[in-house]
CSV table of C-alpha atoms in Angstrom, one decimal:
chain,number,residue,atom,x,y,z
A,1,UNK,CA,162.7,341.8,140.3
A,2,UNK,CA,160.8,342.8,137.1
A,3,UNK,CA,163.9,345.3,136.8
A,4,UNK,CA,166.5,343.2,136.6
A,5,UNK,CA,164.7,341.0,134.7
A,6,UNK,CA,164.2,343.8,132.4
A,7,UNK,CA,167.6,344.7,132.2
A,8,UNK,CA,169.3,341.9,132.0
A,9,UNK,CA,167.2,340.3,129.0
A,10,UNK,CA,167.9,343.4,126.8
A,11,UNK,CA,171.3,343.6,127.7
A,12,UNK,CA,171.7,340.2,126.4
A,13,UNK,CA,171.1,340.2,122.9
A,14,UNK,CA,173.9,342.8,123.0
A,15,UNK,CA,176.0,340.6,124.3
A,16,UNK,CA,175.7,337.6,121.4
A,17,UNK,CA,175.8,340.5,118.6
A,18,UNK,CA,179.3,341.3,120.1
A,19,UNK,CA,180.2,338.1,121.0
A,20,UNK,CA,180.1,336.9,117.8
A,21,UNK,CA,181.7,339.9,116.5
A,22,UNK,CA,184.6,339.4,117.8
A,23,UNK,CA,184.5,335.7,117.1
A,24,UNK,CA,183.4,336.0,113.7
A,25,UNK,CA,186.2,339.1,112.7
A,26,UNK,CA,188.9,336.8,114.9
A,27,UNK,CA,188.2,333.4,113.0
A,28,UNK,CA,188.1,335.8,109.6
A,29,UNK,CA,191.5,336.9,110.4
A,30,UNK,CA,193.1,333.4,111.9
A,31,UNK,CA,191.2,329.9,110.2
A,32,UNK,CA,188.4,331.0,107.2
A,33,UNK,CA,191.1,331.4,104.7
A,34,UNK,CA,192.1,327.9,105.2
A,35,UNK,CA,189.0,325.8,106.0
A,36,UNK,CA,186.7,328.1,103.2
A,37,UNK,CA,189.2,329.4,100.6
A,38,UNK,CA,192.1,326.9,101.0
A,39,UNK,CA,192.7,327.7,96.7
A,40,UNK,CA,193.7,331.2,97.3
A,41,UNK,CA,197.3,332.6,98.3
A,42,UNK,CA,197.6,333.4,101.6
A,43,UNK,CA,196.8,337.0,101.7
A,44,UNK,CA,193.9,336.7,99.0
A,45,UNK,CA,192.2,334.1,101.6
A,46,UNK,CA,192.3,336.6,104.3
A,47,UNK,CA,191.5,339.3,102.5
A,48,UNK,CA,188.3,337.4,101.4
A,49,UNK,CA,187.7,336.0,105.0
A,50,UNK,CA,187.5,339.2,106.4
A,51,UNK,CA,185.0,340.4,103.4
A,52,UNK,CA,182.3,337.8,104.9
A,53,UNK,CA,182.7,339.5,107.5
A,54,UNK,CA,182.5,342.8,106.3
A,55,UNK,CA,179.1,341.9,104.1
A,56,UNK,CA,177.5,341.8,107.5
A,57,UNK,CA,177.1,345.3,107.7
A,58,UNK,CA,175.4,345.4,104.8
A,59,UNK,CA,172.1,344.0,105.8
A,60,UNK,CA,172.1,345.7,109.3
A,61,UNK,CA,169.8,348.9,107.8
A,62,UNK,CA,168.1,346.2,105.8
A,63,UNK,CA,167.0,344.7,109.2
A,64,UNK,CA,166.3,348.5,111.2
A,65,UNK,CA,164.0,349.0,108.7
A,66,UNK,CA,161.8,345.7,109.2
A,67,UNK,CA,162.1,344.9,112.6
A,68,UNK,CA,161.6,348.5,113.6
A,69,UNK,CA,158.2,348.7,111.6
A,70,UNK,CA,157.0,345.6,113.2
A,71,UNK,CA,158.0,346.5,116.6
A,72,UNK,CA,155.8,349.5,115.8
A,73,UNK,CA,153.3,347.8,114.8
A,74,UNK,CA,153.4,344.6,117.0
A,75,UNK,CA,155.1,345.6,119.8
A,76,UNK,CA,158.9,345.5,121.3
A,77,UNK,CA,158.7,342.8,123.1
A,78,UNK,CA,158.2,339.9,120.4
A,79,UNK,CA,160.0,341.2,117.8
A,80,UNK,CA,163.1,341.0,120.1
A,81,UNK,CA,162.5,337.8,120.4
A,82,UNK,CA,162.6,337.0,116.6
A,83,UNK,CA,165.3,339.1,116.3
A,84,UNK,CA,167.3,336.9,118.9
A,85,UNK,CA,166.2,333.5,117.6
A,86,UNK,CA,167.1,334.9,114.0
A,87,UNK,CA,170.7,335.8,115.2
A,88,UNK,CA,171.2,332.7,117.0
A,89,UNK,CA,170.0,330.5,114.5
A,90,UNK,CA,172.6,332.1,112.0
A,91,UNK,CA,175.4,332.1,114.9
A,92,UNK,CA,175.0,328.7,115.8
A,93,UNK,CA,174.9,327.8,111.9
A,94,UNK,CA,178.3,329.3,111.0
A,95,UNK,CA,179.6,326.7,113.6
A,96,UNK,CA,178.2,324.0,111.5
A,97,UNK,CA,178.9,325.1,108.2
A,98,UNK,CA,181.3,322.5,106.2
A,99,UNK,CA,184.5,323.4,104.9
A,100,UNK,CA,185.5,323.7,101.3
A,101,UNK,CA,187.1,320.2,100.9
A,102,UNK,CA,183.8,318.9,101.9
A,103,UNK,CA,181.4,320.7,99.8
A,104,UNK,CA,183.0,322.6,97.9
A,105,UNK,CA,182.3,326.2,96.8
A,106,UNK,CA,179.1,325.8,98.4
A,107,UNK,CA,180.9,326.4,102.0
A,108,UNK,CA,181.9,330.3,101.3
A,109,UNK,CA,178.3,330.7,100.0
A,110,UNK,CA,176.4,329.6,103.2
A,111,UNK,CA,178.9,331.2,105.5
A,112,UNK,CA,178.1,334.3,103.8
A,113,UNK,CA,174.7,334.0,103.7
A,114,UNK,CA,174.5,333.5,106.9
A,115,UNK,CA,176.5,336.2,108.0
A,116,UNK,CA,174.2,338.0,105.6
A,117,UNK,CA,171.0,336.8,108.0
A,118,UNK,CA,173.4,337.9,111.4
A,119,UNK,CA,173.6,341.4,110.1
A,120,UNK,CA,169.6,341.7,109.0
A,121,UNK,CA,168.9,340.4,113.0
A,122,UNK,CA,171.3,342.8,114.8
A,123,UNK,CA,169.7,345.6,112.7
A,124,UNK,CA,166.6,345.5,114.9
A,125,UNK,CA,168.1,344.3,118.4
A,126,UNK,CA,169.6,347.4,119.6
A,127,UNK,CA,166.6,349.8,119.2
A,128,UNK,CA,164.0,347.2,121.0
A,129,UNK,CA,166.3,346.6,123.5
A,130,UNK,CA,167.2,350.1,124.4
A,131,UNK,CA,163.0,351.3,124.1
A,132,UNK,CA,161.8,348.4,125.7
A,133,UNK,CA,163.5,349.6,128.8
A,134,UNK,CA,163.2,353.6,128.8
A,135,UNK,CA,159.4,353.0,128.3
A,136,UNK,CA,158.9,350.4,131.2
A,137,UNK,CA,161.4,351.9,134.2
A,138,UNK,CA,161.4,355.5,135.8
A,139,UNK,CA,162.0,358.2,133.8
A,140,UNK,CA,164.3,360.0,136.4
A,141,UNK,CA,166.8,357.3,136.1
A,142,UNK,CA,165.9,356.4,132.6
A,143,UNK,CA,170.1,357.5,131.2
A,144,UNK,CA,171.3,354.8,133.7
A,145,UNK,CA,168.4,352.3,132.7
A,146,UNK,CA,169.2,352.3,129.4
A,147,UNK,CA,173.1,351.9,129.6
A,148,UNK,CA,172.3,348.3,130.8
A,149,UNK,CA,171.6,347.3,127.0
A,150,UNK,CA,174.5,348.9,126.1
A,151,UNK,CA,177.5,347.3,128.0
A,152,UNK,CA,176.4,344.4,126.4
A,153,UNK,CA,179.2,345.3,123.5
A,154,UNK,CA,182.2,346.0,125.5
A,155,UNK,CA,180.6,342.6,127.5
A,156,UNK,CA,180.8,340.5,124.9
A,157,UNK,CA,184.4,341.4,124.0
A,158,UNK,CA,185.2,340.8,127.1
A,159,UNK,CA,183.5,337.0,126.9
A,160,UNK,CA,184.7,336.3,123.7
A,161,UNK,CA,188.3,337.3,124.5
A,162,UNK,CA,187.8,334.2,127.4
A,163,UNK,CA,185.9,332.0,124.9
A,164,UNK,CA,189.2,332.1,122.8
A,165,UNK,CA,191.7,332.2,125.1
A,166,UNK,CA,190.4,329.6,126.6
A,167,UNK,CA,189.9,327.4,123.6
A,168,UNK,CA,193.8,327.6,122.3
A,169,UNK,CA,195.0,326.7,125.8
A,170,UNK,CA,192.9,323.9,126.4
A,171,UNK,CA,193.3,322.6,122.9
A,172,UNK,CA,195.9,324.1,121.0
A,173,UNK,CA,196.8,325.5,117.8
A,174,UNK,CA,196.0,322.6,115.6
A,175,UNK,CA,193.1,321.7,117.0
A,176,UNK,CA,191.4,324.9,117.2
A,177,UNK,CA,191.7,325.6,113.5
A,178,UNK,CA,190.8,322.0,112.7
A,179,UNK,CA,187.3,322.6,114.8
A,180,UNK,CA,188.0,324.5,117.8
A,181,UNK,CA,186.8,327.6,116.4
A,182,UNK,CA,183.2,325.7,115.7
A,183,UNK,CA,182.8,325.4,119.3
A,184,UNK,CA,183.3,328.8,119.8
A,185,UNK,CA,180.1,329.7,117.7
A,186,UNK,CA,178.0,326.6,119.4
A,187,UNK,CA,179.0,328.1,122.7
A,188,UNK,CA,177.0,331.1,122.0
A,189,UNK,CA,173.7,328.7,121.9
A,190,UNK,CA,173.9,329.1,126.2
A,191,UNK,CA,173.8,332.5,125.7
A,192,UNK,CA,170.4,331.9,123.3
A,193,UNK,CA,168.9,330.3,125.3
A,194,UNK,CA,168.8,332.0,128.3
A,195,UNK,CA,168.5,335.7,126.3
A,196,UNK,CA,165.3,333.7,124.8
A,197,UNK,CA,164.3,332.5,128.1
A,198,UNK,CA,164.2,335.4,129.9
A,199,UNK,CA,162.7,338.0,127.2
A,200,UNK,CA,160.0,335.5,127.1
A,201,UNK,CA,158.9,336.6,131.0
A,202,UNK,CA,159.3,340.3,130.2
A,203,UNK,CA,156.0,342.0,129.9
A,204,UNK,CA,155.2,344.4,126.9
A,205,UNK,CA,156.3,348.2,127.3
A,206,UNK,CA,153.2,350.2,129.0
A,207,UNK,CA,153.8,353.2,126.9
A,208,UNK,CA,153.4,350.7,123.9
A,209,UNK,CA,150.9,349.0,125.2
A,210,UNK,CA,148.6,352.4,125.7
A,211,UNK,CA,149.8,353.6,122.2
A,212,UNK,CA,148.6,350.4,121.1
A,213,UNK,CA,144.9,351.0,122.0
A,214,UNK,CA,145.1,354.7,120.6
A,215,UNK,CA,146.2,353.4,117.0
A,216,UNK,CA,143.5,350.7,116.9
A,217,UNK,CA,141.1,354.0,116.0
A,218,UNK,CA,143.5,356.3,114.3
A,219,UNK,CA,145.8,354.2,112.7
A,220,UNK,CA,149.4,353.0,112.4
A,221,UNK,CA,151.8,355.7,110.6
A,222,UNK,CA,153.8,354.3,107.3
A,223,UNK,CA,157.4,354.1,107.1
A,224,UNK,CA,157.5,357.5,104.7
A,225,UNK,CA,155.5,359.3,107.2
A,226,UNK,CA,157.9,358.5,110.1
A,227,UNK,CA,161.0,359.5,107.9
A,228,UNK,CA,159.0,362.7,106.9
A,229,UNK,CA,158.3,363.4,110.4
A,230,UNK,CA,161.1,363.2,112.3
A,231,UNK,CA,163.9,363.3,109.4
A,232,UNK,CA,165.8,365.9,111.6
A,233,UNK,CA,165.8,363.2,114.5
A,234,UNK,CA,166.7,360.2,112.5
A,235,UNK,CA,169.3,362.6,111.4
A,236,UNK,CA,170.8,363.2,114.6
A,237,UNK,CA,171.2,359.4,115.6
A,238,UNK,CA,173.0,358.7,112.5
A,239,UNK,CA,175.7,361.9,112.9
A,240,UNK,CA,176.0,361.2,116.4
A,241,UNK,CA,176.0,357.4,116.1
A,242,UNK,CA,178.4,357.6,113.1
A,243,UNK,CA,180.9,359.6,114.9
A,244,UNK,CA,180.7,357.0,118.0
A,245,UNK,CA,181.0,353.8,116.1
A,246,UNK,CA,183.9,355.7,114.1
A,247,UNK,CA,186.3,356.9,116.9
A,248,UNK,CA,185.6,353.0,118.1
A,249,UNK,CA,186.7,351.1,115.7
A,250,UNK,CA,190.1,353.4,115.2
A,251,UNK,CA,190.2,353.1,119.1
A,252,UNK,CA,189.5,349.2,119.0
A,253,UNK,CA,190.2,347.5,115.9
A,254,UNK,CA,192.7,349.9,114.2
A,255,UNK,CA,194.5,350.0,118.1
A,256,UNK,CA,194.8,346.4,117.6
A,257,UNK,CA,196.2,346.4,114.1
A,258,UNK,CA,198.4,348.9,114.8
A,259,UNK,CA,199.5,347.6,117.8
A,260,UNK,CA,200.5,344.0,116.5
A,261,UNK,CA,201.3,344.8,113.1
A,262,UNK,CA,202.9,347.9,113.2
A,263,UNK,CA,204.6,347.7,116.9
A,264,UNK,CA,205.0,343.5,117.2
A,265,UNK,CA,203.4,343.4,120.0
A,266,UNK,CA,202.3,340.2,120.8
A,267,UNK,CA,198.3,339.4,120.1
A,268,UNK,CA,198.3,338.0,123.6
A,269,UNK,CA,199.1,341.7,124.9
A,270,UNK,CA,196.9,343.5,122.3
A,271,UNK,CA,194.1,341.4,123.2
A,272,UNK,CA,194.7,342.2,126.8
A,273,UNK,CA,194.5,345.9,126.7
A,274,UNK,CA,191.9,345.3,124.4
A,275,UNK,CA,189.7,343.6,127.4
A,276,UNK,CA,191.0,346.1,129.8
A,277,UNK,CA,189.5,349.1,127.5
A,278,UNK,CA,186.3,347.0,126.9
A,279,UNK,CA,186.1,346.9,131.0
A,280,UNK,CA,186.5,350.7,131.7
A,281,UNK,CA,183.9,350.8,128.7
A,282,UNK,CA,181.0,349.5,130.7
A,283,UNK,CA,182.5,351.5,133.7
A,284,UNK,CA,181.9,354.3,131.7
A,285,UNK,CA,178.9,353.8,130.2
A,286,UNK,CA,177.1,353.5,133.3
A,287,UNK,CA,178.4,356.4,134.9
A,288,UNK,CA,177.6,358.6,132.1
A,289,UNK,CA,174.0,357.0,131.6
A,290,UNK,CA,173.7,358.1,135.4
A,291,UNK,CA,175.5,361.5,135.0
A,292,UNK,CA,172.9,361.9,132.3
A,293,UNK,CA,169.7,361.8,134.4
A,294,UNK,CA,171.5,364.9,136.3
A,295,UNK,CA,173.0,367.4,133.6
A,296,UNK,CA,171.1,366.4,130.3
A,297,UNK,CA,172.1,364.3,127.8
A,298,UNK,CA,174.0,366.6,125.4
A,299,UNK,CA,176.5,368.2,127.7
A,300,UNK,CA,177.8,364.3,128.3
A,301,UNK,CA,177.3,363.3,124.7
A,302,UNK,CA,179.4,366.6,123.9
A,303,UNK,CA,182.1,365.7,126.5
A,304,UNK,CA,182.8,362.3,125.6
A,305,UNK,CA,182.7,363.2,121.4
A,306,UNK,CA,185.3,366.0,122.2
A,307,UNK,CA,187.4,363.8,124.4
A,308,UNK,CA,187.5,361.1,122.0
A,309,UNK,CA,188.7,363.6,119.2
A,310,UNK,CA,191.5,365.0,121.4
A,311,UNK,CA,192.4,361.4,122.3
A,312,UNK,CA,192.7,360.3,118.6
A,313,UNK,CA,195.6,363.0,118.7
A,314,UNK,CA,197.3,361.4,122.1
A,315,UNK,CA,196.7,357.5,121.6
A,316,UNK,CA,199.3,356.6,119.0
A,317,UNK,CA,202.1,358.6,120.6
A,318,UNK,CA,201.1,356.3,123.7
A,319,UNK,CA,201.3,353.5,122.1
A,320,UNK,CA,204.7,354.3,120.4
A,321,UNK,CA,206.3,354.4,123.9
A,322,UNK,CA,205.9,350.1,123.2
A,323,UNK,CA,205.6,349.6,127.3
A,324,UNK,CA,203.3,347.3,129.2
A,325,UNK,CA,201.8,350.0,130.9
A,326,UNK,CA,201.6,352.9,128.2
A,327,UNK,CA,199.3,350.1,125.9
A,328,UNK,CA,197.1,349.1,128.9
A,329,UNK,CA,196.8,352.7,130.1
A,330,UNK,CA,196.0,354.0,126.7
A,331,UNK,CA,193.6,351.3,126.1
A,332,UNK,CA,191.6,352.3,129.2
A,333,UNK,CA,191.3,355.8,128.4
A,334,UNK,CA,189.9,354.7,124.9
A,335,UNK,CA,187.3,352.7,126.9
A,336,UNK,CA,186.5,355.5,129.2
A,337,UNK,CA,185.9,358.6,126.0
A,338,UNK,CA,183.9,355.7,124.1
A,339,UNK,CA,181.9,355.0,127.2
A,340,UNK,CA,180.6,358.5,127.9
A,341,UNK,CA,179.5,359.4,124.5
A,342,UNK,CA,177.5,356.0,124.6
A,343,UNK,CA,176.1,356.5,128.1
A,344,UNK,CA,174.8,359.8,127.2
A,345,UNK,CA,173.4,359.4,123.9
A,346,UNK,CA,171.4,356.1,124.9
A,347,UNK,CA,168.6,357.9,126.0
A,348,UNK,CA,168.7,361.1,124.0
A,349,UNK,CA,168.3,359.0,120.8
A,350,UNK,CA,165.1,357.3,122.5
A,351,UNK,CA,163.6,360.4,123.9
A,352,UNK,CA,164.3,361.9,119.9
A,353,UNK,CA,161.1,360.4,118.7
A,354,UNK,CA,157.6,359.7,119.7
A,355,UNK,CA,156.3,355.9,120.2
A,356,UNK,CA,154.5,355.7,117.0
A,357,UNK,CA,157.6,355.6,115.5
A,358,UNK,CA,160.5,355.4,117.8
A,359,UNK,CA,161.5,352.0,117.2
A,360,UNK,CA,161.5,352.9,113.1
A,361,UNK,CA,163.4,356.1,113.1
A,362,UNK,CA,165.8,355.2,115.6
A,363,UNK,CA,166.8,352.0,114.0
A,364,UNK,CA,166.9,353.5,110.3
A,365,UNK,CA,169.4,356.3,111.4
A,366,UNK,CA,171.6,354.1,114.1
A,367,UNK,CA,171.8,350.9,111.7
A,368,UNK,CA,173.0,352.8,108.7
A,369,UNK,CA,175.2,354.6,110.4
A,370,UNK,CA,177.1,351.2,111.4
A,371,UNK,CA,177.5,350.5,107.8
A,372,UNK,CA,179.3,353.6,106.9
A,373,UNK,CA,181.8,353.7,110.1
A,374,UNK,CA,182.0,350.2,111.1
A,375,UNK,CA,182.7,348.3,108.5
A,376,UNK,CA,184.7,351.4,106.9
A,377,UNK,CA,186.7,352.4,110.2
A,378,UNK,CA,189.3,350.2,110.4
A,379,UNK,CA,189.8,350.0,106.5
A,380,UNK,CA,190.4,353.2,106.5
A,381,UNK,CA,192.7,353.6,109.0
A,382,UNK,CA,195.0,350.7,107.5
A,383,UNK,CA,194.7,352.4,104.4
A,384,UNK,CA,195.7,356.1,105.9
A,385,UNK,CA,198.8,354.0,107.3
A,386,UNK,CA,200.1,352.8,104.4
A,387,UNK,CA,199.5,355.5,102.3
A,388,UNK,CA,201.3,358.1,104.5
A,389,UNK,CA,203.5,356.1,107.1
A,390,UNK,CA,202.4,358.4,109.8
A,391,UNK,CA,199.1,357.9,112.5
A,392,UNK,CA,198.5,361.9,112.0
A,393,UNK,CA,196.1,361.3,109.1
A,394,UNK,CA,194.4,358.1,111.2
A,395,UNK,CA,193.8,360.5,114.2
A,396,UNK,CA,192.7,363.7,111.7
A,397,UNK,CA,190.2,360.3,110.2
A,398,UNK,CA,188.5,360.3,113.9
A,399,UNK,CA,188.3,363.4,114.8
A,400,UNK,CA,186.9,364.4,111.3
A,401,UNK,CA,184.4,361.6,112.2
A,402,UNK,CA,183.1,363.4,115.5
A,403,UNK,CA,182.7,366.8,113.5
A,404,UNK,CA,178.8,366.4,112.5
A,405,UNK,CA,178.0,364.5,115.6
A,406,UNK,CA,178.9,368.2,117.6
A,407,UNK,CA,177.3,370.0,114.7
A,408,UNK,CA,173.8,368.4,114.8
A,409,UNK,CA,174.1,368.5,118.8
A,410,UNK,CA,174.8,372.1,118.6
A,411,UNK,CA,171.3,372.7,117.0
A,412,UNK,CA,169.6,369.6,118.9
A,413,UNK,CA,167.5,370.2,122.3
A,414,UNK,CA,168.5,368.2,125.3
A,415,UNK,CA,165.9,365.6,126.2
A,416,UNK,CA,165.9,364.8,129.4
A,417,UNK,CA,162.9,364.6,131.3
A,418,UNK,CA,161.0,364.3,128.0
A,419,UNK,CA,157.6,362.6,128.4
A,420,UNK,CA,158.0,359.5,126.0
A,421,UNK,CA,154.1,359.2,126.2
């Protein structure tokens, strides 16, 4: 029972970050320009749409920073709970936020300020999610344990996809940009308030909780001396992690892009395959995490970065065949090669650092990582696109990506059956 418990309250707060991704980036793209910058053309409204969205990034190192130096000082446990009121509070807002004709040029300010606050809470979630759980359940099992946080992304696509498809059936076009799309955001309240419910009955990691006791006499370490310590670790989560969240994006975003834009497929279709890859994600991601506790975490972090680069060669082609079954099957394998590199290198970026500073180093290297590759990926790619005409650049863009993830794991040690005491 306490397991499950565990697991399923850090997997949460996954979840809403990627929930309202995918809600925030698809009501960017589809209504913002129109209720927040309705005195722009057309494209200009989009384009600055989908730069509140972007800005969101920009706080997410901002946020590693704080919340993983109070989660070393003050434990995991309750600064994942800030961390999820903090994100739900600004989620929830962004539904409530009124439009331009109402308040004028105030409305694009408070929807960026809150998307501003999303980014600073997501910054910490991940790490005290993922450490909470490898320091509280078995260390034999601890790749698979710590998978369950991370299906929470693929998850939430999943959700959101429903959230939205269900929305413009039951209401329709009109409606939903009139205030359908608010509901969307409310809806993720539910999700708040049983993340918040549960964390709240989740006890405090042991390993901490010993640590704890041991600093009272010696002393808790400063940022500096964490980054000084254990640069070369906090520099292999943010190669490694860069190269995941880069091949993602291309496989993810860009696939969607590309696939709409570029091919006219339908969105309907695109968003599809797009669910179908987010399912054999968390397929993936637990099998790795499991195949992890058995050959180390490298060799499956290795596998799953070299797949990915070979794939970024194949996917396109794929996709160019323009058949219900070519997009669906290619979007599947995309799931699966991002899937292994995250279920393997889960636990290897815990195990990287000792719990004096685990939750600060890991965060610092994973959450500025995200703001190099994902809000740059898919801008990227578009621009690769246009400038050439071809996907060959695109694909050379994420393989490139993967190149100092292998180099830093090349020199790295594999971790598992480190003692995280």
């Amino acid at each position: 029972m306490r397991a499950r418990t565990l697991v399923i309250s850090s997997s949460i707060g996954s979840l809403i970050e990627w929930y309202d991704f995918f809600v925030f980036a698809s009501a960017a793209a589809l209504v913002f320009d129109r209720v927040f910058f309705p005195g722009f053309d057309p494209r200009t409204g989009v384009l600055l749409s989908l730069m509140t969205y972007a800005v969101g990034f920009v706080t997410r190192p901002l946020g590693g920073v704080v919340f993983g130096v109070l989660g070393d000082r003050h434990g995991r446990k309750p600064v994942l709970v800030w961390s999820l009121l903090l994100m739900g509070a600004a989620t929830m807002g962004v539904g409530v936020v009124p439009s331009y004709a109402t308040i004028g040029v105030l409305a694009p300010a408070l929807l960026v300020l809150l998307r501003l606050i999303q980014g600073f809470a997501v910054g910490g979630e991940v790490g005290g999610a993922l450490l909470l759980v490898a320091e509280t359940l078995p260390a034999e099992r601890r790749g698979y344990w710590t998978a369950w946080p991370m299906v929470g992304g693929p998850a939430g696509n999943v959700l959101s996809s429903l959230v939205l498809a269900s929305l413009g059936l039951s209401i329709g076009e009109a409606a939903f940009v009139e205030w359908g799309w608010r509901v969307a955001f409310l809806a993720s309240g539910i999700l708040i308030g049983v993340g918040i419910w549960m964390r709240a009955r989740v006890a405090e990691s042991p390993l901490y909780r010993a640590y704890a006791k041991r600093r009272a006499e010696a002393g808790a370490p400063s940022l500096w001396s964490t980054l000084v310590s254990h640069w070369r670790s906090v520099l292999t989560v943010f190669f490694v992690k860069a190269a995941e969240n880069g091949v993602f994006y291309v496989f993810t975003t860009f696939f969607i892009v590309y696939s709409t834009r570029v091919l006219h497929q339908s969105r309907t279709l695109a968003l599809e395959a797009a669910a179908l890859g987010s399912i054999a994600d968390v397929v993936a991601i637990f099998g790795a995490g499991a195949l992890s506790d058995r050959v180390g975490r490298k060799p499956v972090v290795l596998i799953g970065l070299t797949a990915a680069a070979a794939w970024a060669f194949l996917l396109f082609p794929m996709l160019n065949h323009a058949t219900l079954w070519a997009i669906m099957i290619a979007a599947a394998i995309s799931g699966v090669c991002h899937g292994v590199i995250v279920g393997g290198m889960s636990a290897f970026f815990v195990e990287l650092f000792p719990t004096r500073g685990r939750y600060t180093g890991f965060s610092i290297g994973y959450q500025i990582a995200t703001v190099f590759t994902g809000a740059l990926a898919p801008l990227i790619g578009v621009a690769l696109l246009n400038r050439y005409g071809s996907t060959v650049p695109v694909s050379l863009y994420a393989a490139a990506m993967t190149m100092p993830g292998l180099l830093m794991l090349s020199v790295a040690a594999d971790t598992r059956g480190r003692d995280l005491a």
